Tab-separated table of C-alpha atoms and ligand atoms in Angstrom:
chain	number	residue	atom	x	y	z
A	1	UNK	CA	-13.178	-14.954	-15.816
A	2	UNK	CA	-11.831	-14.798	-12.340
A	3	UNK	CA	-10.091	-17.911	-11.063
A	4	UNK	CA	-11.085	-18.520	-7.489
A	5	UNK	CA	-8.554	-20.125	-5.195
A	6	UNK	CA	-9.471	-22.628	-2.559
A	7	UNK	CA	-7.547	-20.811	0.141
A	8	UNK	CA	-7.904	-17.165	1.063
A	9	UNK	CA	-7.909	-14.690	3.931
A	10	UNK	CA	-11.158	-14.717	5.901
A	11	UNK	CA	-11.492	-10.933	6.071
A	12	UNK	CA	-9.681	-7.649	5.766
A	13	UNK	CA	-8.032	-7.818	9.217
A	14	UNK	CA	-6.639	-11.258	8.426
A	15	UNK	CA	-5.204	-9.919	5.197
A	16	UNK	CA	-3.785	-6.740	6.747
A	17	UNK	CA	-2.041	-8.666	9.524
A	18	UNK	CA	-0.574	-11.227	7.134
A	19	UNK	CA	0.610	-8.551	4.695
A	20	UNK	CA	2.000	-6.495	7.572
A	21	UNK	CA	3.655	-9.708	8.781
A	22	UNK	CA	5.449	-9.958	5.477
A	23	UNK	CA	6.362	-6.283	5.415
A	24	UNK	CA	7.523	-6.030	9.007
A	25	UNK	CA	10.800	-7.889	9.261
A	26	UNK	CA	14.488	-7.619	9.794
A	27	UNK	CA	14.409	-4.594	7.490
A	28	UNK	CA	12.273	-2.555	9.874
A	29	UNK	CA	13.908	-3.491	13.125
A	30	UNK	CA	17.530	-3.576	12.133
A	31	UNK	CA	18.096	-1.877	8.770
A	32	UNK	CA	15.828	1.129	9.250
A	33	UNK	CA	17.378	2.310	12.547
A	34	UNK	CA	20.930	1.998	11.308
A	35	UNK	CA	20.170	3.887	8.118
A	36	UNK	CA	18.345	6.572	10.103
A	37	UNK	CA	21.286	6.885	12.487
A	38	UNK	CA	23.775	7.095	9.636
A	39	UNK	CA	21.742	9.533	7.546
A	40	UNK	CA	21.131	12.202	10.150
A	41	UNK	CA	18.051	10.978	12.028
A	42	UNK	CA	15.213	13.394	11.409
A	43	UNK	CA	16.189	14.110	7.818
A	44	UNK	CA	16.013	10.442	6.898
A	45	UNK	CA	12.684	10.097	8.718
A	46	UNK	CA	11.181	13.006	6.832
A	47	UNK	CA	12.316	11.762	3.437
A	48	UNK	CA	11.168	8.237	4.220
A	49	UNK	CA	7.709	9.381	5.307
A	50	UNK	CA	7.143	11.393	2.147
A	51	UNK	CA	8.278	8.414	0.069
A	52	UNK	CA	5.988	5.942	1.856
A	53	UNK	CA	2.936	8.068	1.214
A	54	UNK	CA	3.652	8.595	-2.463
A	55	UNK	CA	5.994	6.036	-3.889
A	56	UNK	CA	5.423	3.196	-1.435
A	57	UNK	CA	1.704	3.522	-1.699
A	58	UNK	CA	1.853	3.312	-5.508
A	59	UNK	CA	4.029	0.185	-5.446
A	60	UNK	CA	1.910	-1.602	-2.866
A	61	UNK	CA	-1.285	-0.685	-4.706
A	62	UNK	CA	0.101	-2.057	-7.963
A	63	UNK	CA	1.091	-5.428	-6.517
A	64	UNK	CA	-1.997	-6.030	-4.411
A	65	UNK	CA	-4.518	-4.905	-7.039
A	66	UNK	CA	-2.704	-6.923	-9.707
A	67	UNK	CA	-2.958	-10.013	-7.509
A	68	UNK	CA	-6.593	-9.568	-6.611
A	69	UNK	CA	-7.789	-8.699	-10.101
A	70	UNK	CA	-6.036	-11.622	-11.823
A	71	UNK	CA	-6.394	-14.035	-8.893
A	72	UNK	CA	-2.961	-15.360	-9.823
A	73	UNK	CA	0.645	-15.408	-8.671
A	74	UNK	CA	3.243	-13.198	-10.317
A	75	UNK	CA	4.376	-16.053	-12.561
A	76	UNK	CA	0.999	-16.183	-14.338
A	77	UNK	CA	-0.452	-12.737	-13.512
A	78	UNK	CA	1.391	-10.644	-16.120
A	79	UNK	CA	1.012	-13.224	-18.893
A	80	UNK	CA	-2.697	-13.610	-18.205
A	81	UNK	CA	-3.193	-9.936	-19.042
A	82	UNK	CA	-0.783	-9.714	-21.987
A	83	UNK	CA	0.893	-12.971	-23.080
A	84	UNK	CA	3.911	-11.057	-24.414
A	85	UNK	CA	4.679	-9.888	-20.873
A	86	UNK	CA	4.771	-13.335	-19.292
A	87	UNK	CA	8.571	-13.003	-19.066
A	88	UNK	CA	8.061	-10.358	-16.366
A	89	UNK	CA	6.186	-12.859	-14.197
A	90	UNK	CA	9.061	-15.306	-14.423
A	91	UNK	CA	11.615	-12.623	-13.695
A	92	UNK	CA	9.631	-11.476	-10.650
A	93	UNK	CA	9.489	-15.054	-9.359
A	94	UNK	CA	13.287	-15.141	-9.286
A	95	UNK	CA	13.435	-12.588	-6.463
A	96	UNK	CA	11.723	-14.668	-3.735
A	97	UNK	CA	13.696	-17.693	-4.971
A	98	UNK	CA	16.953	-15.861	-4.244
A	99	UNK	CA	15.783	-14.174	-1.026
A	100	UNK	CA	14.589	-17.520	0.338
A	101	UNK	CA	18.134	-18.878	0.177
A	102	UNK	CA	19.494	-16.360	2.668
A	103	UNK	CA	16.537	-15.075	4.687
A	104	UNK	CA	16.320	-18.348	6.621
A	105	UNK	CA	20.068	-18.130	7.318
A	106	UNK	CA	19.549	-14.740	9.000
A	107	UNK	CA	16.463	-16.238	10.688
A	108	UNK	CA	18.746	-18.960	12.072
A	109	UNK	CA	21.138	-16.345	13.487
A	110	UNK	CA	18.224	-14.627	15.230
A	111	UNK	CA	17.022	-17.950	16.610
A	112	UNK	CA	20.522	-18.602	17.952
A	113	UNK	CA	20.579	-15.227	19.742
A	114	UNK	CA	17.079	-15.826	21.138
A	115	UNK	CA	18.202	-19.109	22.656
A	116	UNK	CA	21.417	-17.566	24.002
A	117	UNK	CA	19.383	-14.911	25.830
A	118	UNK	CA	16.670	-17.323	26.946
A	119	UNK	CA	19.312	-19.564	28.520
A	120	UNK	CA	20.895	-16.644	30.368
A	121	UNK	CA	24.139	-16.513	28.379
A	122	UNK	CA	23.918	-12.801	27.582
A	123	UNK	CA	27.537	-12.156	28.663
A	124	UNK	CA	28.726	-14.490	25.945
A	125	UNK	CA	26.760	-12.661	23.259
A	126	UNK	CA	28.424	-9.385	24.264
A	127	UNK	CA	31.932	-10.675	23.551
A	128	UNK	CA	33.732	-9.159	20.601
A	129	UNK	CA	34.152	-12.239	18.444
A	130	UNK	CA	30.928	-14.031	19.404
A	131	UNK	CA	29.069	-13.254	16.190
A	132	UNK	CA	31.933	-13.973	13.816
A	133	UNK	CA	32.918	-17.192	15.505
A	134	UNK	CA	29.282	-18.344	15.419
A	135	UNK	CA	28.625	-17.671	11.737
A	136	UNK	CA	31.958	-19.126	10.675
A	137	UNK	CA	31.488	-22.335	12.679
A	138	UNK	CA	30.651	-25.351	10.502
A	139	UNK	CA	27.564	-26.902	12.117
A	140	UNK	CA	25.716	-24.552	14.449
A	141	UNK	CA	24.470	-21.960	11.879
A	142	UNK	CA	23.137	-24.814	9.738
A	143	UNK	CA	21.259	-26.387	12.631
A	144	UNK	CA	19.603	-23.104	13.648
A	145	UNK	CA	18.765	-22.297	10.029
A	146	UNK	CA	17.116	-25.715	9.626
A	147	UNK	CA	14.966	-25.232	12.727
A	148	UNK	CA	13.904	-21.759	11.569
A	149	UNK	CA	13.091	-23.099	8.107
A	150	UNK	CA	11.120	-26.025	9.531
A	151	UNK	CA	8.960	-23.601	11.545
A	152	UNK	CA	8.376	-21.482	8.432
A	153	UNK	CA	7.509	-24.522	6.336
A	154	UNK	CA	5.084	-25.766	8.980
A	155	UNK	CA	3.076	-22.528	8.842
A	156	UNK	CA	2.966	-22.626	5.040
A	157	UNK	CA	2.073	-26.343	5.095
A	158	UNK	CA	-0.991	-25.527	7.234
A	159	UNK	CA	-2.353	-23.256	4.516
A	160	UNK	CA	-3.393	-19.634	4.061
A	161	UNK	CA	-6.209	-19.466	6.559
A	162	UNK	CA	-5.205	-22.006	9.206
A	163	UNK	CA	-1.484	-21.357	8.930
A	164	UNK	CA	-0.494	-17.885	7.745
A	165	UNK	CA	-3.531	-15.913	8.867
A	166	UNK	CA	-3.857	-17.579	12.258
A	167	UNK	CA	-0.130	-17.293	12.963
A	168	UNK	CA	-0.072	-13.595	12.009
A	169	UNK	CA	-3.122	-12.853	14.160
A	170	UNK	CA	-1.233	-13.895	17.291
A	171	UNK	CA	2.278	-12.876	16.380
A	172	UNK	CA	1.764	-9.360	15.002
A	173	UNK	CA	-0.052	-7.863	18.024
A	174	UNK	CA	2.505	-9.495	20.364
A	175	UNK	CA	5.301	-7.978	18.329
A	176	UNK	CA	3.716	-4.550	18.625
A	177	UNK	CA	3.385	-4.808	22.399
A	178	UNK	CA	7.014	-5.926	22.809
A	179	UNK	CA	8.365	-3.146	20.634
A	180	UNK	CA	6.343	-0.403	22.363
A	181	UNK	CA	7.499	-1.746	25.744
A	182	UNK	CA	11.185	-1.723	24.802
A	183	UNK	CA	10.911	1.714	23.136
A	184	UNK	CA	9.450	3.255	26.286
A	185	UNK	CA	12.131	1.581	28.384
A	186	UNK	CA	14.877	2.906	26.090
A	187	UNK	CA	13.712	6.465	26.719
A	188	UNK	CA	14.176	6.075	30.479
A	189	UNK	CA	17.835	4.983	30.164
A	190	UNK	CA	20.668	6.994	31.666
A	191	UNK	CA	24.355	6.103	31.806
A	192	UNK	CA	27.607	7.730	32.869
A	193	UNK	CA	30.630	6.452	30.990
A	194	UNK	CA	34.243	6.100	32.143
A	195	UNK	CA	35.083	9.693	31.179
A	196	UNK	CA	32.252	10.970	33.403
A	197	UNK	CA	29.864	11.971	30.600
A	198	UNK	CA	26.211	11.241	31.310
A	199	UNK	CA	23.850	10.588	28.419
A	200	UNK	CA	20.106	10.001	28.573
A	201	UNK	CA	17.604	8.211	26.394
A	202	UNK	CA	15.690	11.430	25.795
A	203	UNK	CA	18.788	13.096	24.353
A	204	UNK	CA	19.119	10.089	22.047
A	205	UNK	CA	15.496	10.552	20.999
A	206	UNK	CA	16.243	14.151	20.017
A	207	UNK	CA	19.071	13.007	17.755
A	208	UNK	CA	16.685	10.539	16.149
A	209	UNK	CA	13.861	12.988	15.602
A	210	UNK	CA	15.402	16.363	14.883
A	211	UNK	CA	16.702	16.742	11.319
A	212	UNK	CA	20.364	17.574	11.065
A	213	UNK	CA	20.772	19.968	8.133
A	214	UNK	CA	24.380	20.725	8.987
A	215	UNK	CA	26.685	20.344	5.963
A	216	UNK	CA	23.776	19.200	3.852
A	217	UNK	CA	24.930	19.080	0.256
A	218	UNK	CA	23.076	17.932	-2.821
A	219	UNK	CA	25.211	14.799	-2.979
A	220	UNK	CA	24.438	13.913	0.608
A	221	UNK	CA	20.738	14.533	0.089
A	222	UNK	CA	20.775	12.228	-2.931
A	223	UNK	CA	22.386	9.539	-0.804
A	224	UNK	CA	19.727	9.881	1.874
A	225	UNK	CA	17.049	9.722	-0.812
A	226	UNK	CA	18.462	6.574	-2.364
A	227	UNK	CA	18.962	4.893	1.016
A	228	UNK	CA	15.364	5.666	1.895
A	229	UNK	CA	14.157	4.414	-1.466
A	230	UNK	CA	15.920	1.059	-1.359
A	231	UNK	CA	14.814	0.624	2.237
A	232	UNK	CA	11.210	1.255	1.230
A	233	UNK	CA	11.300	-1.486	-1.384
A	234	UNK	CA	12.667	-4.120	0.865
A	235	UNK	CA	10.545	-3.031	3.781
A	236	UNK	CA	7.204	-3.151	1.992
A	237	UNK	CA	8.064	-6.486	0.290
A	238	UNK	CA	7.052	-5.006	-3.082
A	239	UNK	CA	8.229	-5.863	-6.602
A	240	UNK	CA	9.019	-9.437	-5.718
A	241	UNK	CA	5.680	-11.098	-6.325
A	242	UNK	CA	4.907	-11.561	-2.649
A	243	UNK	CA	2.213	-8.923	-2.412
A	244	UNK	CA	0.768	-10.165	-5.729
A	245	UNK	CA	0.332	-13.605	-4.145
A	246	UNK	CA	-1.204	-12.182	-0.967
A	247	UNK	CA	-3.418	-9.893	-3.071
A	248	UNK	CA	-4.758	-12.940	-4.903
A	249	UNK	CA	-6.098	-14.273	-1.580
A	250	UNK	CA	-8.146	-11.151	-0.792
A	251	UNK	CA	-11.927	-11.256	-1.163
A	252	UNK	CA	-13.649	-8.835	-3.501
A	253	UNK	CA	-15.613	-7.110	-0.715
A	254	UNK	CA	-12.431	-5.890	1.013
A	255	UNK	CA	-11.723	-2.151	0.622
A	256	UNK	CA	-8.165	-2.227	-0.736
A	257	UNK	CA	-7.643	1.529	-0.195
A	258	UNK	CA	-8.092	1.095	3.504
A	259	UNK	CA	-6.143	-2.149	3.812
A	260	UNK	CA	-3.169	-0.753	1.908
A	261	UNK	CA	-3.039	2.324	4.149
A	262	UNK	CA	-3.179	0.061	7.190
A	263	UNK	CA	-0.309	-2.116	5.969
A	264	UNK	CA	1.797	0.986	5.287
A	265	UNK	CA	0.934	2.417	8.670
A	266	UNK	CA	1.874	-0.810	10.445
A	267	UNK	CA	5.139	-1.185	8.536
A	268	UNK	CA	6.217	2.427	8.977
A	269	UNK	CA	5.037	2.466	12.599
A	270	UNK	CA	7.186	-0.538	13.492
A	271	UNK	CA	10.193	0.947	11.694
A	272	UNK	CA	9.703	4.236	13.531
A	273	UNK	CA	9.358	2.509	16.910
A	274	UNK	CA	12.436	0.385	16.203
A	275	UNK	CA	14.428	3.553	15.739
A	276	UNK	CA	12.949	4.858	18.960
A	277	UNK	CA	14.119	1.808	20.839
A	278	UNK	CA	17.540	1.268	19.245
A	279	UNK	CA	18.932	4.765	18.657
A	280	UNK	CA	18.502	6.095	22.228
A	281	UNK	CA	19.833	2.810	23.673
A	282	UNK	CA	22.943	2.853	21.504
A	283	UNK	CA	23.434	6.582	22.105
A	284	UNK	CA	23.276	6.212	25.886
A	285	UNK	CA	25.823	3.394	26.059
A	286	UNK	CA	28.027	4.038	23.037
A	287	UNK	CA	27.556	7.715	22.128
A	288	UNK	CA	27.171	9.051	18.597
A	289	UNK	CA	30.134	6.981	17.364
A	290	UNK	CA	28.255	3.806	18.320
A	291	UNK	CA	25.437	4.745	15.989
A	292	UNK	CA	27.494	4.437	12.848
A	293	UNK	CA	28.284	0.773	13.336
A	294	UNK	CA	26.058	-0.148	10.372
A	295	UNK	CA	25.018	-3.729	9.658
A	296	UNK	CA	26.758	-5.168	12.691
A	297	UNK	CA	24.418	-3.151	14.917
A	298	UNK	CA	21.989	-5.924	15.713
A	299	UNK	CA	24.347	-8.820	16.375
A	300	UNK	CA	27.371	-7.023	17.779
A	301	UNK	CA	26.533	-3.571	19.186
A	302	UNK	CA	23.140	-4.299	20.724
A	303	UNK	CA	24.272	-7.303	22.794
A	304	UNK	CA	26.929	-5.011	24.301
A	305	UNK	CA	24.250	-2.442	25.098
A	306	UNK	CA	22.053	-5.099	26.734
A	307	UNK	CA	25.059	-6.242	28.745
A	308	UNK	CA	25.666	-2.717	30.061
A	309	UNK	CA	22.061	-2.524	31.266
A	310	UNK	CA	22.718	-5.077	33.995
A	311	UNK	CA	19.893	-7.393	35.039
A	312	UNK	CA	17.271	-5.476	33.056
A	313	UNK	CA	19.382	-6.146	29.977
A	314	UNK	CA	18.627	-9.870	30.161
A	315	UNK	CA	14.883	-9.260	29.968
A	316	UNK	CA	15.208	-6.585	27.309
A	317	UNK	CA	17.527	-8.854	25.320
A	318	UNK	CA	15.050	-11.729	25.489
A	319	UNK	CA	12.137	-9.464	24.498
A	320	UNK	CA	14.153	-7.971	21.651
A	321	UNK	CA	15.345	-11.188	20.060
A	322	UNK	CA	12.014	-12.966	20.473
A	323	UNK	CA	10.298	-10.008	18.860
A	324	UNK	CA	12.645	-9.938	15.903
A	325	UNK	CA	12.290	-13.706	15.599
A	326	UNK	CA	8.513	-13.229	15.186
A	327	UNK	CA	9.088	-10.516	12.617
A	328	UNK	CA	11.534	-12.660	10.641
A	329	UNK	CA	9.253	-15.711	10.750
A	330	UNK	CA	6.193	-13.953	9.314
A	331	UNK	CA	8.389	-12.461	6.567
A	332	UNK	CA	9.986	-15.769	5.698
A	333	UNK	CA	6.528	-17.361	5.635
A	334	UNK	CA	5.461	-14.887	2.945
A	335	UNK	CA	8.499	-15.699	0.814
A	336	UNK	CA	8.017	-19.452	1.074
A	337	UNK	CA	4.260	-19.084	0.477
A	338	UNK	CA	4.955	-17.290	-2.793
A	339	UNK	CA	7.216	-20.121	-3.933
A	340	UNK	CA	4.812	-22.841	-2.808
A	341	UNK	CA	1.690	-21.193	-4.270
A	342	UNK	CA	3.409	-20.674	-7.620
A	343	UNK	CA	4.663	-24.266	-7.798
A	344	UNK	CA	1.210	-25.580	-6.812
A	345	UNK	CA	-0.176	-23.786	-9.864
A	346	UNK	CA	2.681	-24.813	-12.117
A	347	UNK	CA	2.733	-28.504	-11.249
A	348	UNK	CA	-0.927	-28.939	-10.245
A	349	UNK	CA	0.237	-30.461	-6.997
A	350	UNK	CA	-1.143	-30.297	-3.454
A	351	UNK	CA	0.011	-27.738	-0.906
A	352	UNK	CA	1.337	-30.415	1.422
A	353	UNK	CA	3.485	-32.082	-1.198
A	354	UNK	CA	4.830	-28.812	-2.620
A	355	UNK	CA	5.587	-27.380	0.845
A	356	UNK	CA	7.738	-30.425	1.647
A	357	UNK	CA	9.607	-30.406	-1.651
A	358	UNK	CA	10.251	-26.640	-1.700
A	359	UNK	CA	11.151	-26.769	2.000
A	360	UNK	CA	13.833	-29.378	1.276
A	361	UNK	CA	15.188	-27.533	-1.764
A	362	UNK	CA	15.373	-24.287	0.229
A	363	UNK	CA	17.186	-26.097	3.021
A	364	UNK	CA	19.808	-27.360	0.563
A	365	UNK	CA	20.311	-23.871	-0.902
A	366	UNK	CA	20.536	-22.267	2.541
A	367	UNK	CA	23.173	-24.805	3.623
A	368	UNK	CA	25.309	-23.557	0.729
A	369	UNK	CA	24.818	-19.952	1.913
A	370	UNK	CA	25.814	-20.952	5.467
A	371	UNK	CA	28.962	-22.563	4.084
A	372	UNK	CA	29.765	-19.225	2.445
A	373	UNK	CA	31.340	-18.268	5.782
A	374	UNK	CA	33.716	-21.206	5.993
A	375	UNK	CA	34.019	-23.857	3.280
A	376	UNK	CA	33.081	-21.541	0.403
A	377	UNK	CA	34.522	-18.373	1.903
A	378	UNK	CA	35.652	-15.658	-0.507
A	379	UNK	CA	35.810	-11.906	-0.526
A	380	UNK	CA	34.044	-10.216	-3.388
A	381	UNK	CA	34.296	-6.433	-3.708
A	382	UNK	CA	30.780	-4.933	-3.675
A	383	UNK	CA	29.844	-1.919	-5.847
A	384	UNK	CA	28.566	-0.036	-2.796
A	385	UNK	CA	31.886	-0.579	-1.013
A	386	UNK	CA	33.165	-3.288	1.327
A	387	UNK	CA	33.654	-6.973	0.655
A	388	UNK	CA	30.879	-9.524	0.510
A	389	UNK	CA	30.352	-13.268	0.873
A	390	UNK	CA	27.718	-15.523	-0.705
A	391	UNK	CA	24.916	-14.056	1.407
A	392	UNK	CA	25.791	-10.487	0.461
A	393	UNK	CA	25.981	-11.461	-3.183
A	394	UNK	CA	22.544	-13.100	-3.135
A	395	UNK	CA	21.167	-10.025	-1.367
A	396	UNK	CA	22.801	-7.736	-3.894
A	397	UNK	CA	21.473	-9.603	-6.929
A	398	UNK	CA	17.903	-9.765	-5.597
A	399	UNK	CA	17.535	-6.357	-3.983
A	400	UNK	CA	19.894	-4.076	-5.808
A	401	UNK	CA	19.875	-5.509	-9.313
A	402	UNK	CA	16.649	-7.413	-9.936
A	403	UNK	CA	14.179	-5.374	-7.904
A	404	UNK	CA	14.752	-1.996	-9.573
A	405	UNK	CA	14.574	-3.664	-13.005
A	406	UNK	CA	11.347	-5.495	-12.142
A	407	UNK	CA	9.841	-2.389	-10.618
A	408	UNK	CA	10.724	-0.369	-13.719
A	409	UNK	CA	9.226	-2.971	-16.077
A	410	UNK	CA	6.096	-3.319	-13.930
A	411	UNK	CA	5.617	0.449	-13.921
A	412	UNK	CA	6.001	0.582	-17.711
A	413	UNK	CA	3.568	-2.315	-18.071
A	414	UNK	CA	0.917	-0.754	-15.829
A	415	UNK	CA	1.534	2.877	-16.753
A	416	UNK	CA	1.876	2.581	-20.509
A	417	UNK	CA	0.690	-0.842	-21.700
A	418	UNK	CA	-2.484	-1.672	-19.756
A	419	UNK	CA	-2.823	1.865	-18.301
A	420	UNK	CA	-3.315	2.860	-14.630
A	421	UNK	CA	-7.108	2.796	-15.061
A	422	UNK	CA	-6.846	-1.031	-15.066
A	423	UNK	CA	-5.578	-0.882	-11.474
A	424	UNK	CA	-7.988	1.937	-10.570
A	425	UNK	CA	-10.958	-0.220	-11.604
A	426	UNK	CA	-9.842	-2.916	-9.180
A	427	UNK	CA	-9.298	-0.373	-6.410
A	428	UNK	CA	-12.921	0.702	-6.749
A	429	UNK	CA	-14.229	-2.847	-6.260
A	430	UNK	CA	-15.407	-3.221	-2.659
A	431	UNK	CA	-14.835	0.467	-1.871
A	432	UNK	CA	-16.341	3.895	-2.532
A	433	UNK	CA	-13.699	4.923	-5.020
A	434	UNK	CA	-9.987	5.433	-5.510
A	435	UNK	CA	-9.196	8.881	-4.188
A	436	UNK	CA	-5.494	8.627	-4.999
A	437	UNK	CA	-6.041	7.795	-8.693
A	438	UNK	CA	-4.375	10.929	-10.109
A	439	UNK	CA	-1.276	10.732	-7.973
A	440	UNK	CA	-1.102	6.986	-8.544
A	441	UNK	CA	-1.171	7.498	-12.284
A	442	UNK	CA	1.566	10.122	-12.218
A	443	UNK	CA	3.685	7.893	-9.993
A	444	UNK	CA	3.586	4.732	-12.123
A	445	UNK	CA	3.898	6.535	-15.421
A	446	UNK	CA	6.660	9.020	-14.668
A	447	UNK	CA	8.142	9.068	-11.185
A	448	UNK	CA	8.671	5.332	-10.573
A	449	UNK	CA	10.407	4.635	-13.925
A	450	UNK	CA	12.682	7.653	-13.546
A	451	UNK	CA	13.632	6.820	-9.979
A	452	UNK	CA	14.225	3.158	-10.801
A	453	UNK	CA	16.749	4.059	-13.460
A	454	UNK	CA	18.609	6.221	-10.930
A	455	UNK	CA	18.434	3.513	-8.282
A	456	UNK	CA	19.764	0.915	-10.705
A	457	UNK	CA	22.627	3.184	-11.733
A	458	UNK	CA	23.459	3.761	-8.102
A	459	UNK	CA	23.345	0.056	-7.183
A	460	UNK	CA	25.694	-0.829	-9.959
A	461	UNK	CA	28.069	1.960	-8.987
A	462	UNK	CA	27.503	3.684	-12.335
A	463	UNK	CA	25.831	6.751	-10.835
A	464	UNK	CA	28.900	7.593	-8.795
A	465	UNK	CA	30.990	7.462	-11.958
A	466	UNK	CA	28.520	9.571	-13.918
A	467	UNK	CA	28.285	12.403	-11.397
A	468	UNK	CA	31.918	12.019	-10.431
B	501	LIG	N1	9.896	-6.756	4.219
B	501	LIG	C1	10.775	-7.523	5.011
B	501	LIG	C2	11.552	-6.654	5.969
B	501	LIG	O1	11.309	-5.506	6.111
B	501	LIG	C3	11.758	-8.284	4.238
B	501	LIG	C4	11.243	-9.174	3.224
B	501	LIG	C5	11.868	-9.214	2.065
B	501	LIG	C6	10.141	-9.951	3.459
B	501	LIG	C7	11.418	-10.007	1.119
B	501	LIG	C8	9.685	-10.729	2.501
B	501	LIG	C9	10.332	-10.754	1.325
B	501	LIG	O2	12.442	-7.150	6.597
């Protein structure tokens, strides 16, 4: 028997935009370009594209079909098929719980930058210690986080159709227009630096698009592959129960094959365009060295680039931070929705009540994460190198430890316990068939489990030790 929910997406476009809203986030606009820049541009792009079409597609299909067929959230979905596997539902639920604690903190940082640009203080943002002094200050990051969280909670409070779907319908197309506009502008840039060297946006585009096979060793290729793989996970919001929840809101007459391809296209398209806007801009103003700045790219390097653009930089800066604010909001909405929907089922409570309670609990947890940069400051060595604070630790546990394990267990469950045909049957409902069935089967049974083991070994630093 199928359990029908009260709420749900009105049609396939509503679903695609909401799912794309979850998928398109900080990962696409900030993480993807810096990984692409670090991993040799075109080579990373090529590897990523192949992975999206094979691996990514299999993971997204699994989550969404699982959600629609059971009509449940991750917490209950696995157990409703095989009671022995209910532990996997609970484990999956842990991921959005952890991500929620820090995603709204990053959302608060983005909100802060948006207001700095909107109030014309772009010079300030370009100063060397601006970012560090902001995140280490005691009150301001908490205030911005709380405002960001309140906005997120409001959308979730309004419900699936009137809140999430409606919000995504306006925000996602606006985001696309902003990003295309900035990407085109980035290509027209030209700058001569102090040593008299002139660089253009088009040269930057070449670096981004043309694969660099120079000194390509097996070890380096493996690194690119693993970077692309972990990026794919985070970017598509898979293996964390979110797409299971959204899948449970999809009507049976929606063609999932088509919707899944559209979500992938949207997510990959935005990532690609982000690279097209950020890499040429950084290249023009900071050269190839500027491109290796890594995580600090968005909050430290880009404001400097906007500052060097003169007056245009103010407008571009506003457009950029507002756009990324939209992207972060729709992603955070999907995380909170997963928590709220699950607790509504667990405690048989109303959406309004649960949204308020979970909103308050998340706020308390996020305050602790904010304090990780002052009151609770510590330096913890991370397996991948560098030192991390509370936020990095939460990110590491959810994305690098839990997600590969959950993905591995889910693949074993689908591939070997209930068999891929269970998913294939759902993919045929509302469509003419499931053309990718064979490749899907091979992916969940063999490729995904094997790759997850490698990814887990790499995240824990064990792979490096094994291959020396
Ligand atoms: N997929 C989002 C991104 O690319 C991140 C995200 C993670 C969203 C977890 C929801 C849940 O940034």
